[in-house]
CSV table of C-alpha atoms in Angstrom, one decimal:
chain,number,residue,atom,x,y,z
Q,1,MET,CA,21.5,33.7,-9.5
Q,2,SER,CA,20.8,32.2,-6.0
Q,3,THR,CA,17.3,31.1,-5.4
Q,4,ASN,CA,17.3,33.3,-2.2
Q,5,GLN,CA,17.7,36.4,-4.4
Q,6,ILE,CA,14.8,35.6,-6.6
Q,7,LYS,CA,11.6,37.4,-5.9
Q,8,THR,CA,8.3,35.6,-5.7
Q,9,ASN,CA,6.8,35.4,-9.2
Q,10,TRP,CA,3.2,36.3,-8.4
Q,11,ALA,CA,2.3,36.3,-12.1
Q,12,GLN,CA,3.0,32.5,-12.2
Q,13,PHE,CA,2.0,31.7,-8.6
Q,14,ILE,CA,-1.5,33.1,-8.9
Q,15,PRO,CA,-2.7,30.8,-11.7
Q,16,LEU,CA,-0.9,27.9,-10.2
Q,17,VAL,CA,-3.0,28.1,-6.9
Q,18,THR,CA,-6.2,27.7,-8.9
Q,19,VAL,CA,-5.6,23.9,-8.7
Q,20,PHE,CA,-5.2,24.2,-4.9
Q,21,PHE,CA,-8.7,25.8,-4.9
Q,22,PHE,CA,-10.1,22.8,-6.9
Q,23,TRP,CA,-8.7,20.3,-4.4
Q,24,GLY,CA,-10.3,22.0,-1.5
Q,25,PHE,CA,-13.7,22.5,-3.3
Q,26,VAL,CA,-14.1,18.8,-4.1
Q,27,ALA,CA,-12.6,17.4,-0.8
Q,28,ALA,CA,-15.0,19.5,1.4
Q,29,SER,CA,-18.0,18.8,-0.9
Q,30,ASN,CA,-17.5,15.1,-0.1
Q,31,ASP,CA,-18.7,15.9,3.5
Q,32,ILE,CA,-22.0,16.9,2.1
Q,33,LEU,CA,-22.2,13.9,-0.3
Q,34,ILE,CA,-21.6,11.5,2.6
Q,35,PRO,CA,-24.9,12.1,4.5
Q,36,VAL,CA,-26.8,12.5,1.1
Q,37,PHE,CA,-25.5,9.1,-0.1
Q,38,LYS,CA,-26.0,7.5,3.3
Q,39,LYS,CA,-29.7,8.2,3.1
Q,40,ALA,CA,-30.2,7.8,-0.6
Q,41,PHE,CA,-28.4,4.4,-0.7
Q,42,ASP,CA,-29.4,3.3,2.8
Q,43,LEU,CA,-25.8,2.9,4.0
Q,44,THR,CA,-24.3,2.3,7.5
Q,45,GLN,CA,-21.9,5.0,8.9
Q,46,VAL,CA,-18.9,2.9,7.9
Q,47,GLN,CA,-20.3,2.3,4.4
Q,48,SER,CA,-20.8,6.0,3.9
Q,49,GLN,CA,-17.1,6.6,4.6
Q,50,LEU,CA,-16.3,4.7,1.4
Q,51,VAL,CA,-16.7,8.1,-0.2
Q,52,SER,CA,-13.6,9.3,1.7
Q,53,LEU,CA,-11.8,6.0,1.1
Q,54,ALA,CA,-12.4,6.1,-2.7
Q,55,PHE,CA,-11.3,9.7,-2.9
Q,56,TYR,CA,-8.1,9.5,-0.8
Q,57,ILE,CA,-6.9,6.1,-1.8
Q,58,ALA,CA,-6.7,7.5,-5.3
Q,59,TYR,CA,-3.8,9.6,-4.2
Q,60,THR,CA,-1.8,6.5,-3.3
Q,61,VAL,CA,-2.8,4.7,-6.5
Q,62,GLY,CA,-1.8,7.8,-8.5
Q,63,SER,CA,1.6,8.1,-6.8
Q,64,LEU,CA,2.3,4.4,-7.4
Q,65,ILE,CA,1.3,4.7,-11.1
Q,66,TYR,CA,3.6,7.8,-11.4
Q,67,LEU,CA,6.6,5.9,-9.7
Q,68,LEU,CA,5.9,2.8,-11.9
Q,69,ILE,CA,5.9,4.8,-15.1
Q,70,SER,CA,9.1,6.6,-14.1
Q,71,TYR,CA,10.7,3.3,-13.2
Q,72,LEU,CA,9.7,1.6,-16.5
Q,73,THR,CA,10.8,4.5,-18.6
Q,74,LYS,CA,14.0,4.9,-16.6
Q,75,GLY,CA,13.3,8.6,-16.0
Q,76,ASP,CA,11.1,10.9,-14.0
Q,77,LEU,CA,7.8,11.4,-15.8
Q,78,ILE,CA,7.3,15.0,-14.7
Q,79,ASN,CA,10.8,16.0,-15.7
Q,80,ARG,CA,10.2,14.4,-19.1
Q,81,ILE,CA,6.9,16.1,-20.0
Q,82,GLY,CA,7.4,19.2,-17.9
Q,83,TYR,CA,5.7,20.7,-14.9
Q,84,LYS,CA,3.1,22.7,-16.9
Q,85,ASN,CA,2.1,19.8,-19.1
Q,86,SER,CA,1.9,17.5,-16.0
Q,87,LEU,CA,-0.5,20.0,-14.4
Q,88,ALA,CA,-2.7,20.1,-17.5
Q,89,LEU,CA,-2.7,16.3,-17.8
Q,90,GLY,CA,-3.8,16.0,-14.2
Q,91,LEU,CA,-6.7,18.4,-14.7
Q,92,ALA,CA,-7.8,16.5,-17.8
Q,93,ILE,CA,-7.9,13.2,-15.8
Q,94,SER,CA,-10.0,14.9,-13.1
Q,95,ALA,CA,-12.3,16.2,-15.8
Q,96,LEU,CA,-12.9,12.7,-17.0
Q,97,GLY,CA,-13.9,11.7,-13.5
Q,98,THR,CA,-16.6,14.3,-13.4
Q,99,LEU,CA,-18.2,12.9,-16.5
Q,100,LEU,CA,-19.1,9.7,-14.6
Q,101,PHE,CA,-21.4,11.7,-12.3
Q,102,TYR,CA,-23.9,12.0,-15.2
Q,103,PRO,CA,-24.6,8.2,-15.7
Q,104,ALA,CA,-24.1,7.6,-12.0
Q,105,ALA,CA,-26.9,10.1,-11.1
Q,106,ASN,CA,-29.2,8.9,-13.9
Q,107,THR,CA,-28.9,5.2,-12.9
Q,108,GLY,CA,-28.6,5.8,-9.1
Q,109,SER,CA,-25.3,3.9,-8.9
Q,110,PHE,CA,-23.3,4.4,-5.8
Q,111,THR,CA,-20.4,2.4,-7.4
Q,112,LEU,CA,-20.3,4.8,-10.3
Q,113,MET,CA,-20.3,7.8,-8.0
Q,114,LEU,CA,-17.4,6.4,-6.1
Q,115,SER,CA,-15.6,5.6,-9.4
Q,116,GLY,CA,-16.1,9.2,-10.5
Q,117,LEU,CA,-14.6,10.6,-7.3
Q,118,PHE,CA,-11.7,8.1,-7.6
Q,119,ILE,CA,-10.8,9.3,-11.1
Q,120,VAL,CA,-11.1,13.0,-10.0
Q,121,ALA,CA,-8.7,12.4,-7.1
Q,122,LEU,CA,-6.4,10.4,-9.4
Q,123,GLY,CA,-5.9,13.5,-11.4
Q,124,PHE,CA,-5.4,15.5,-8.2
Q,125,SER,CA,-2.6,13.1,-7.2
Q,126,LEU,CA,-0.6,14.1,-10.3
Q,127,GLN,CA,-1.5,17.8,-9.7
Q,128,GLN,CA,-0.3,17.6,-6.0
Q,129,THR,CA,3.0,16.0,-7.0
Q,130,VAL,CA,3.7,18.9,-9.3
Q,131,ALA,CA,2.1,21.8,-7.6
Q,132,ASN,CA,3.5,21.5,-4.1
Q,133,PRO,CA,7.2,21.7,-5.0
Q,134,LEU,CA,6.4,24.2,-7.8
Q,135,ALA,CA,4.8,26.6,-5.3
Q,136,ILE,CA,7.9,26.4,-3.2
Q,137,ALA,CA,10.2,27.0,-6.2
Q,138,LEU,CA,8.5,30.1,-7.6
Q,139,GLY,CA,10.5,32.5,-5.4
Q,140,PRO,CA,13.1,32.6,-2.6
Q,141,ILE,CA,13.6,29.3,-0.9
Q,142,THR,CA,13.5,31.1,2.5
Q,143,THR,CA,9.8,31.9,2.0
Q,144,GLY,CA,8.9,28.6,0.1
Q,145,SER,CA,7.0,27.2,3.1
Q,146,GLN,CA,5.0,30.4,3.4
Q,147,ARG,CA,4.0,30.2,-0.2
Q,148,LEU,CA,2.9,26.6,0.4
Q,149,THR,CA,0.9,27.8,3.4
Q,150,LEU,CA,-0.6,30.6,1.3
Q,151,ALA,CA,-1.6,28.0,-1.4
Q,152,GLY,CA,-3.2,26.0,1.3
Q,153,GLY,CA,-5.2,29.1,2.3
Q,154,ILE,CA,-6.5,29.2,-1.3
Q,155,ASN,CA,-7.3,25.5,-1.0
Q,156,ASN,CA,-9.4,26.3,2.0
Q,157,LEU,CA,-11.3,29.0,0.2
Q,158,GLY,CA,-12.4,26.1,-1.9
Q,159,THR,CA,-13.3,24.0,1.1
Q,160,THR,CA,-15.3,26.9,2.5
Q,161,ILE,CA,-17.3,27.5,-0.6
Q,162,GLY,CA,-17.6,23.9,-1.9
Q,163,PRO,CA,-20.1,22.5,0.8
Q,164,LEU,CA,-22.4,25.5,0.4
Q,165,ILE,CA,-22.6,25.2,-3.4
Q,166,VAL,CA,-23.2,21.5,-3.4
Q,167,SER,CA,-25.7,21.8,-0.6
Q,168,PHE,CA,-27.5,24.5,-2.6
Q,169,ALA,CA,-27.5,22.3,-5.7
Q,170,ILE,CA,-29.1,19.5,-3.7
Q,171,PHE,CA,-31.5,21.3,-1.3
Q,172,GLY,CA,-31.8,24.8,-2.8
Q,173,SER,CA,-31.5,27.9,-0.6
Q,174,ALA,CA,-31.3,27.7,3.2
Q,175,THR,CA,-34.6,29.5,3.5
Q,176,SER,CA,-36.5,27.2,1.1
Q,177,GLY,CA,-37.4,24.6,3.7
Q,178,ASN,CA,-36.6,21.8,1.3
Q,179,THR,CA,-35.4,18.6,3.0
Q,180,ASP,CA,-35.8,16.3,0.0
Q,181,MET,CA,-32.6,15.2,-1.7
Q,182,SER,CA,-32.2,13.9,-5.2
Q,183,ILE,CA,-29.1,12.1,-6.4
Q,184,GLU,CA,-29.7,13.5,-9.9
Q,185,SER,CA,-29.2,17.1,-8.6
Q,186,VAL,CA,-25.5,16.2,-8.0
Q,187,LYS,CA,-24.6,15.8,-11.7
Q,188,ILE,CA,-24.9,19.4,-12.9
Q,189,PRO,CA,-22.4,21.0,-10.4
Q,190,TYR,CA,-19.8,18.3,-11.1
Q,191,LEU,CA,-20.2,18.6,-14.9
Q,192,ILE,CA,-19.6,22.4,-14.5
Q,193,LEU,CA,-16.6,21.5,-12.3
Q,194,GLY,CA,-15.3,19.3,-15.1
Q,195,ALA,CA,-15.6,22.1,-17.6
Q,196,ALA,CA,-13.7,24.4,-15.2
Q,197,PHE,CA,-10.9,21.8,-14.9
Q,198,LEU,CA,-10.5,21.8,-18.7
Q,199,LEU,CA,-10.6,25.6,-19.0
Q,200,VAL,CA,-7.9,26.0,-16.4
Q,201,ALA,CA,-5.8,23.2,-18.1
Q,202,ILE,CA,-5.9,25.2,-21.3
Q,203,LEU,CA,-5.1,28.5,-19.5
Q,204,LEU,CA,-2.2,26.9,-17.7
Q,205,LYS,CA,-0.9,25.4,-21.0
Q,206,PHE,CA,-0.6,28.9,-22.5
Q,207,SER,CA,0.5,30.7,-19.3
Q,208,SER,CA,4.0,31.8,-18.4
Q,209,LEU,CA,4.4,29.0,-15.9
Q,210,PRO,CA,7.8,27.4,-16.5
Q,211,ASP,CA,8.2,23.7,-17.5
Q,212,LYS,CA,11.0,23.6,-14.9
Q,213,PRO,CA,11.6,26.5,-12.5
Q,214,GLN,CA,15.2,27.7,-11.9
Q,215,ALA,CA,15.1,26.6,-8.2
Q,216,ILE,CA,14.3,23.0,-9.2
Q,217,VAL,CA,17.1,23.0,-11.8
Q,218,GLU,CA,19.6,24.3,-9.3
Q,219,SER,CA,18.6,21.7,-6.7
Q,220,GLU,CA,19.3,18.9,-9.2
Q,221,GLY,CA,22.8,20.2,-9.6
Q,222,GLU,CA,23.6,19.7,-5.9
Q,223,LEU,CA,26.2,17.2,-4.8
Q,224,ALA,CA,25.0,13.7,-4.2
Q,225,THR,CA,24.0,13.1,-0.6
Q,226,SER,CA,25.5,10.3,1.5
Q,227,ARG,CA,22.4,8.1,1.3
Q,228,SER,CA,21.1,6.2,-1.7
Q,229,SER,CA,17.4,6.8,-1.3
Q,230,ALA,CA,14.9,9.1,0.4
Q,231,LEU,CA,13.7,6.1,2.3
Q,232,LYS,CA,17.1,6.0,4.1
Q,233,TYR,CA,16.1,9.1,6.1
Q,234,PRO,CA,14.2,8.5,9.3
Q,235,GLN,CA,12.6,12.0,9.2
Q,236,LEU,CA,10.9,11.0,6.0
Q,237,ILE,CA,9.8,7.5,7.1
Q,238,LEU,CA,8.3,8.9,10.3
Q,239,GLY,CA,7.0,11.9,8.3
Q,240,MET,CA,5.1,9.6,5.9
Q,241,ILE,CA,3.2,8.2,8.9
Q,242,ALA,CA,2.7,11.8,10.2
Q,243,ILE,CA,1.1,12.8,6.8
Q,244,PHE,CA,-1.1,9.7,6.9
Q,245,VAL,CA,-2.5,10.4,10.4
Q,246,TYR,CA,-2.6,14.2,9.8
Q,247,VAL,CA,-4.8,13.9,6.7
Q,248,GLY,CA,-6.7,11.2,8.5
Q,249,VAL,CA,-7.7,13.3,11.5
Q,250,GLU,CA,-8.4,16.4,9.3
Q,251,VAL,CA,-10.7,14.5,7.0
Q,252,SER,CA,-12.4,12.1,9.5
Q,253,THR,CA,-13.3,14.9,11.9
Q,254,ALA,CA,-15.3,16.7,9.2
Q,255,SER,CA,-16.7,13.6,7.5
Q,256,ASN,CA,-18.2,12.2,10.7
Q,257,LEU,CA,-19.5,15.5,11.9
Q,258,PRO,CA,-22.8,15.5,9.9
Q,259,ALA,CA,-23.8,12.2,11.3
Q,260,TYR,CA,-23.0,13.4,14.8
Q,261,MET,CA,-25.0,16.6,14.4
Q,262,GLU,CA,-28.0,14.8,12.8
Q,263,LYS,CA,-28.2,11.9,15.2
Q,264,ASN,CA,-27.1,13.5,18.5
Q,265,LEU,CA,-28.3,17.1,18.0
Q,266,GLY,CA,-31.3,16.7,15.7
Q,267,PHE,CA,-30.0,18.8,12.8
Q,268,LEU,CA,-31.5,18.3,9.4
Q,269,THR,CA,-29.0,17.3,6.7
Q,270,LYS,CA,-29.5,20.6,4.8
Q,271,ASP,CA,-28.6,22.6,7.9
Q,272,VAL,CA,-25.2,20.9,8.4
Q,273,ALA,CA,-23.5,22.6,5.5
Q,274,PRO,CA,-22.6,25.9,7.2
Q,275,TYR,CA,-20.9,24.0,10.0
Q,276,ILE,CA,-18.9,21.9,7.6
Q,277,SER,CA,-18.1,25.2,5.8
Q,278,LEU,CA,-16.9,26.6,9.2
Q,279,TYR,CA,-14.6,23.6,9.8
Q,280,TRP,CA,-12.9,24.0,6.4
Q,281,ALA,CA,-12.9,27.8,6.8
Q,282,SER,CA,-11.0,27.2,10.1
Q,283,LEU,CA,-8.1,25.7,8.0
Q,284,MET,CA,-8.3,28.8,5.8
Q,285,ILE,CA,-8.1,31.0,8.9
Q,286,GLY,CA,-5.0,29.3,10.2
Q,287,ARG,CA,-3.3,29.2,6.8
Q,288,TRP,CA,-3.9,32.8,6.0
Q,289,THR,CA,-2.3,33.6,9.4
Q,290,GLY,CA,0.7,31.4,8.6
Q,291,ALA,CA,1.3,32.9,5.2
Q,292,VAL,CA,1.9,36.5,6.3
Q,293,GLU,CA,5.7,36.3,5.9
Q,294,ALA,CA,5.2,35.5,2.2
Q,295,PHE,CA,4.0,39.1,1.7
Q,296,THR,CA,6.4,41.2,3.8
Q,297,ASP,CA,9.8,41.1,5.6
Q,298,ASN,CA,8.7,43.9,8.0
Q,299,MET,CA,8.4,42.4,11.5
Q,300,SER,CA,6.1,45.1,12.7
Q,301,MET,CA,3.8,44.6,9.8
Q,302,GLN,CA,3.9,40.8,10.3
Q,303,LYS,CA,2.7,41.2,13.9
Q,304,VAL,CA,-0.2,43.3,12.7
Q,305,LEU,CA,-1.1,40.9,9.9
Q,306,ARG,CA,-1.1,38.0,12.3
Q,307,PHE,CA,-4.2,39.5,13.9
Q,308,ILE,CA,-5.8,40.9,10.7
Q,309,ALA,CA,-5.4,37.8,8.5
Q,310,PRO,CA,-7.4,35.3,10.6
Q,311,TYR,CA,-10.3,37.6,11.0
Q,312,LEU,CA,-10.2,38.6,7.4
Q,313,ALA,CA,-10.5,34.9,6.5
Q,314,PHE,CA,-13.3,34.5,9.1
Q,315,GLY,CA,-15.0,37.4,7.4
Q,316,VAL,CA,-14.9,35.5,4.1
Q,317,PHE,CA,-16.7,32.6,5.8
Q,318,LEU,CA,-19.4,34.9,7.2
Q,319,PHE,CA,-19.8,36.6,3.8
Q,320,VAL,CA,-20.3,33.5,1.7
Q,321,ASN,CA,-22.7,32.1,4.3
Q,322,ALA,CA,-24.6,35.4,4.3
Q,323,ILE,CA,-24.9,35.1,0.5
Q,324,ALA,CA,-26.2,31.6,1.1
Q,325,LYS,CA,-28.8,33.1,3.5
Q,326,HIS,CA,-27.7,31.1,6.5
Q,327,ASP,CA,-28.2,32.5,10.0
Q,328,LEU,CA,-24.9,33.9,11.1
Q,329,THR,CA,-25.8,34.3,14.8
Q,330,PRO,CA,-24.4,30.9,15.9
Q,331,PHE,CA,-21.0,31.7,14.5
Q,332,TYR,CA,-20.0,35.1,16.1
Q,333,VAL,CA,-18.7,33.4,19.3
Q,334,TYR,CA,-16.2,31.5,17.1
Q,335,ALA,CA,-14.2,34.8,17.0
Q,336,LEU,CA,-13.1,34.1,20.5
Q,337,ILE,CA,-11.8,30.7,19.7
Q,338,ILE,CA,-9.7,32.2,16.9
Q,339,LEU,CA,-7.7,34.0,19.6
Q,340,VAL,CA,-6.4,30.6,20.7
Q,341,LEU,CA,-5.0,30.1,17.2
Q,342,ILE,CA,-3.3,33.5,17.2
Q,343,VAL,CA,-1.6,32.9,20.6
Q,344,ALA,CA,-0.4,29.5,19.5
Q,345,ASP,CA,0.9,30.9,16.3
Q,346,ILE,CA,2.9,33.5,18.2
Q,347,ALA,CA,4.2,30.9,20.7
Q,348,SER,CA,5.5,28.7,17.9
Q,349,LYS,CA,8.1,31.4,16.9
Q,350,GLY,CA,8.2,30.1,13.4
Q,351,ASN,CA,9.7,26.7,14.4
Q,352,PRO,CA,7.8,24.0,12.5
Q,353,ALA,CA,8.5,21.3,15.1
Q,354,ARG,CA,7.3,23.6,17.9
Q,355,MET,CA,4.2,24.5,15.9
Q,356,LEU,CA,3.5,20.8,15.3
Q,357,LEU,CA,3.8,20.0,19.0
Q,358,ILE,CA,1.7,23.0,20.2
Q,359,PHE,CA,-1.1,22.5,17.7
Q,360,SER,CA,-1.2,18.7,18.1
Q,361,GLY,CA,-1.8,19.3,21.8
Q,362,LEU,CA,-4.5,21.8,21.1
Q,363,GLY,CA,-6.1,19.3,18.7
Q,364,ILE,CA,-6.2,16.7,21.4
Q,365,ALA,CA,-7.8,19.2,23.8
Q,366,ALA,CA,-10.4,20.2,21.2
Q,367,LEU,CA,-11.4,16.6,20.5
Q,368,LEU,CA,-11.6,15.6,24.2
Q,369,THR,CA,-13.7,18.7,24.8
Q,370,GLY,CA,-16.1,17.7,22.0
Q,371,MET,CA,-16.3,14.2,23.4
Q,372,ALA,CA,-17.0,15.3,26.9
Q,373,THR,CA,-19.6,18.0,26.2
Q,374,ASP,CA,-22.8,18.2,24.2
Q,375,GLY,CA,-24.9,20.7,22.3
Q,376,MET,CA,-23.2,23.6,20.4
Q,377,VAL,CA,-20.2,23.5,22.7
Q,378,SER,CA,-19.3,20.1,21.3
Q,379,VAL,CA,-19.9,21.3,17.7
Q,380,TYR,CA,-17.5,24.3,18.2
Q,381,ALA,CA,-14.9,22.0,19.8
Q,382,PHE,CA,-15.0,19.7,16.8
Q,383,THR,CA,-14.9,22.5,14.2
Q,384,SER,CA,-12.0,24.1,16.0
Q,385,VAL,CA,-9.9,21.0,15.1
Q,386,GLY,CA,-9.7,22.7,11.7
Q,387,LEU,CA,-7.9,25.6,13.3
Q,388,PHE,CA,-5.3,23.3,14.8
Q,389,CYS,CA,-4.9,21.2,11.6
Q,390,SER,CA,-4.4,24.3,9.5
Q,391,THR,CA,-0.6,24.7,9.3
Q,392,LEU,CA,0.4,21.1,10.0
Q,393,TRP,CA,0.8,20.1,6.4
Q,394,PRO,CA,3.7,22.6,5.7
Q,395,CYS,CA,5.2,21.8,9.1
Q,396,ILE,CA,5.3,18.1,8.5
Q,397,PHE,CA,6.3,18.5,4.9
Q,398,THR,CA,9.2,20.8,5.8
Q,399,LEU,CA,10.5,18.6,8.6
Q,400,ALA,CA,10.1,15.4,6.5
Q,401,VAL,CA,12.1,16.6,3.5
Q,402,SER,CA,14.8,18.6,5.4
Q,403,GLY,CA,18.2,17.2,4.7
Q,404,LEU,CA,17.2,15.0,1.8
Q,405,GLY,CA,19.2,17.0,-0.8
Q,406,LYS,CA,18.8,15.5,-4.3
Q,407,HIS,CA,16.2,13.0,-2.9
Q,408,THR,CA,13.8,15.8,-2.0
Q,409,SER,CA,11.5,15.2,-5.1
Q,410,GLN,CA,11.4,11.5,-4.4
Q,411,GLY,CA,10.6,12.1,-0.8
Q,412,SER,CA,7.8,14.5,-1.8
Q,413,SER,CA,6.2,11.8,-3.9
Q,414,PHE,CA,6.2,9.4,-1.0
Q,415,LEU,CA,4.5,12.0,1.2
Q,416,ILE,CA,1.8,12.7,-1.4
Q,417,MET,CA,1.2,8.9,-1.4
Q,418,MET,CA,0.3,9.0,2.3
Q,419,ILE,CA,-2.7,11.3,1.7
Q,420,MET,CA,-4.6,8.0,1.6
Q,421,GLY,CA,-4.8,8.3,5.4
Q,422,GLY,CA,-7.9,10.6,4.8
Q,423,GLY,CA,-9.8,7.5,3.6
Q,424,PHE,CA,-8.5,4.8,6.0
Q,425,VAL,CA,-8.8,6.9,9.2
Q,426,SER,CA,-12.3,8.0,8.2
Q,427,LEU,CA,-13.3,4.4,7.6
Q,428,LEU,CA,-11.8,3.4,11.0
Q,429,GLN,CA,-13.7,6.1,12.8
Q,430,GLY,CA,-16.9,5.2,11.0
Q,431,TYR,CA,-16.4,1.6,12.2
Q,432,VAL,CA,-15.8,2.7,15.8
Q,433,ALA,CA,-18.9,4.9,15.5
Q,434,ASP,CA,-21.0,1.9,14.4
Q,435,VAL,CA,-19.8,-0.3,17.3
Q,436,THR,CA,-19.9,2.5,20.0
Q,437,THR,CA,-21.2,6.0,19.4
Q,438,ILE,CA,-20.2,8.7,16.9
Q,439,GLN,CA,-19.1,11.1,19.7
Q,440,SER,CA,-16.8,8.5,21.3
Q,441,SER,CA,-15.4,7.6,17.9
Q,442,TYR,CA,-13.4,10.8,17.9
Q,443,ILE,CA,-10.9,9.0,20.1
Q,444,ILE,CA,-9.3,7.9,16.8
Q,445,GLY,CA,-8.5,11.6,16.1
Q,446,VAL,CA,-7.0,11.9,19.6
Q,447,LEU,CA,-4.6,9.0,18.8
Q,448,CYS,CA,-3.7,10.7,15.5
Q,449,PHE,CA,-2.7,13.9,17.2
Q,450,ALA,CA,-0.8,12.0,19.8
Q,451,TYR,CA,1.4,10.5,17.1
Q,452,LEU,CA,1.9,14.0,15.6
Q,453,ALA,CA,3.1,15.3,18.9
Q,454,PHE,CA,5.5,12.4,19.2
Q,455,TYR,CA,6.8,13.1,15.7
Q,456,ALA,CA,7.4,16.7,16.5
Q,457,TRP,CA,9.5,15.7,19.5
Q,458,LYS,CA,11.3,12.8,17.7
Q,459,VAL,CA,12.2,14.6,14.5
Q,460,SER,CA,13.7,17.6,16.3
Q,461,GLY,CA,16.4,15.2,17.7
Q,462,ILE,CA,16.9,13.5,14.4
Q,463,LEU,CA,17.4,16.7,12.5
Q,464,LYS,CA,19.6,18.1,15.3
Q,465,ASN,CA,21.9,15.1,14.9
Q,466,GLN,CA,22.1,15.9,11.2
Q,467,GLY,CA,23.1,19.5,11.9
Q,468,ILE,CA,19.7,20.9,10.9
Q,469,SER,CA,18.1,23.5,13.2
Q,470,PHE,CA,14.9,25.5,13.0
Q,471,ASP,CA,15.7,27.7,16.0
Q,472,LYS,CA,15.9,30.7,13.7
Q,473,LYS,CA,12.8,31.7,11.7
Q,474,VAL,CA,13.7,30.1,8.4
Q,475,SER,CA,10.5,28.4,7.5
Q,476,GLY,CA,6.9,28.0,8.4
Q,477,GLY,CA,5.9,31.4,9.9
Q,478,HIS,CA,3.0,29.3,11.2
């Protein structure tokens, strides 16, 4: 049976996206740990960004270990042990990392804290390598990108909740007035997280998730392409840089935001959490919008859902912050900014290259606005970067692996490796912030978006020369 005739297997897809939730939960929680560690360990801004570096460099190390093992054993590791077992193994590795938070908190060791985050992300690296192509394969190839976007929306549910839970664990409720922070308060939520990793690993092990989906088996049976390696394709090489700078600007915008709000606007560390939550919720808002095609083929319904989905996601953000007893008044105006996302989504017409170009331009405009203004206008400008980063991962991923044929899996592994950009770009922006100002350091993000706009323009020509066109709505829906 053709993969285009297969219906999305929601019974398998739903448990799979649990791991996407975990990635978002931990990644966004780092943005709360950064200011906490900065004060507790008396760090400079650039030193505090070692949290991001330790976390995101693990993705590269994990990918290199995976490629090395596959090379030494003369066979793909994931194909050998199966997709389901690989996911369970990745979760077990991440669980080991959470155990380090206990001795790290008891001894007040910044190095052990970083080591714990590194091992957690090492497990995430294997999970990412498995879960991204798996999400695409669990249904028709024509809606694979939408399923990946939907999985990203679940990821950002984790990013929305994560900062609030970690902030509550450290400071208590928003109404408590507590401004004291204790490193020891970090260990309990991460130990609970480790137990959750193990529980999901066991559930996935006994789930109906296949060891190798039909779509992946069929793709391996394709005729050999004319090139000997994924690295022979310019769309992939340029796409690897695009993933590097995309993850970089996404992470560094959020990880430097607490320092900006504390130093420039006088916010207390405990009051920053809902704004970090809003930033990551913005990615959820955009991804829920981009995933509507995964649910229905009806064009009229898709148009309606494009307006409902973003405000439903925004409602989730408001709901979880209401539970956390945060004042919601400052956030209502954000509903107007979401309209910009909807208009941009419609203007893209489902073409991933056009979406990448439009949203990169909006990202540049948002950062320049944040740099040129002050007060809450600048905060909303910086948080809106999340809206314009929201669908760029599936856009870049789709463009970078298009036309790779049997080398698609290898190309995917190289793209996952470039997630390290989240650490290096954050470190670079932290350095620029130390030598200039935090607000002006966001020029680094502007440069990242400028490259993404270039890639959108360049890759369109590359793929056109290879006979690949996205003029029809075949992927993205973003």
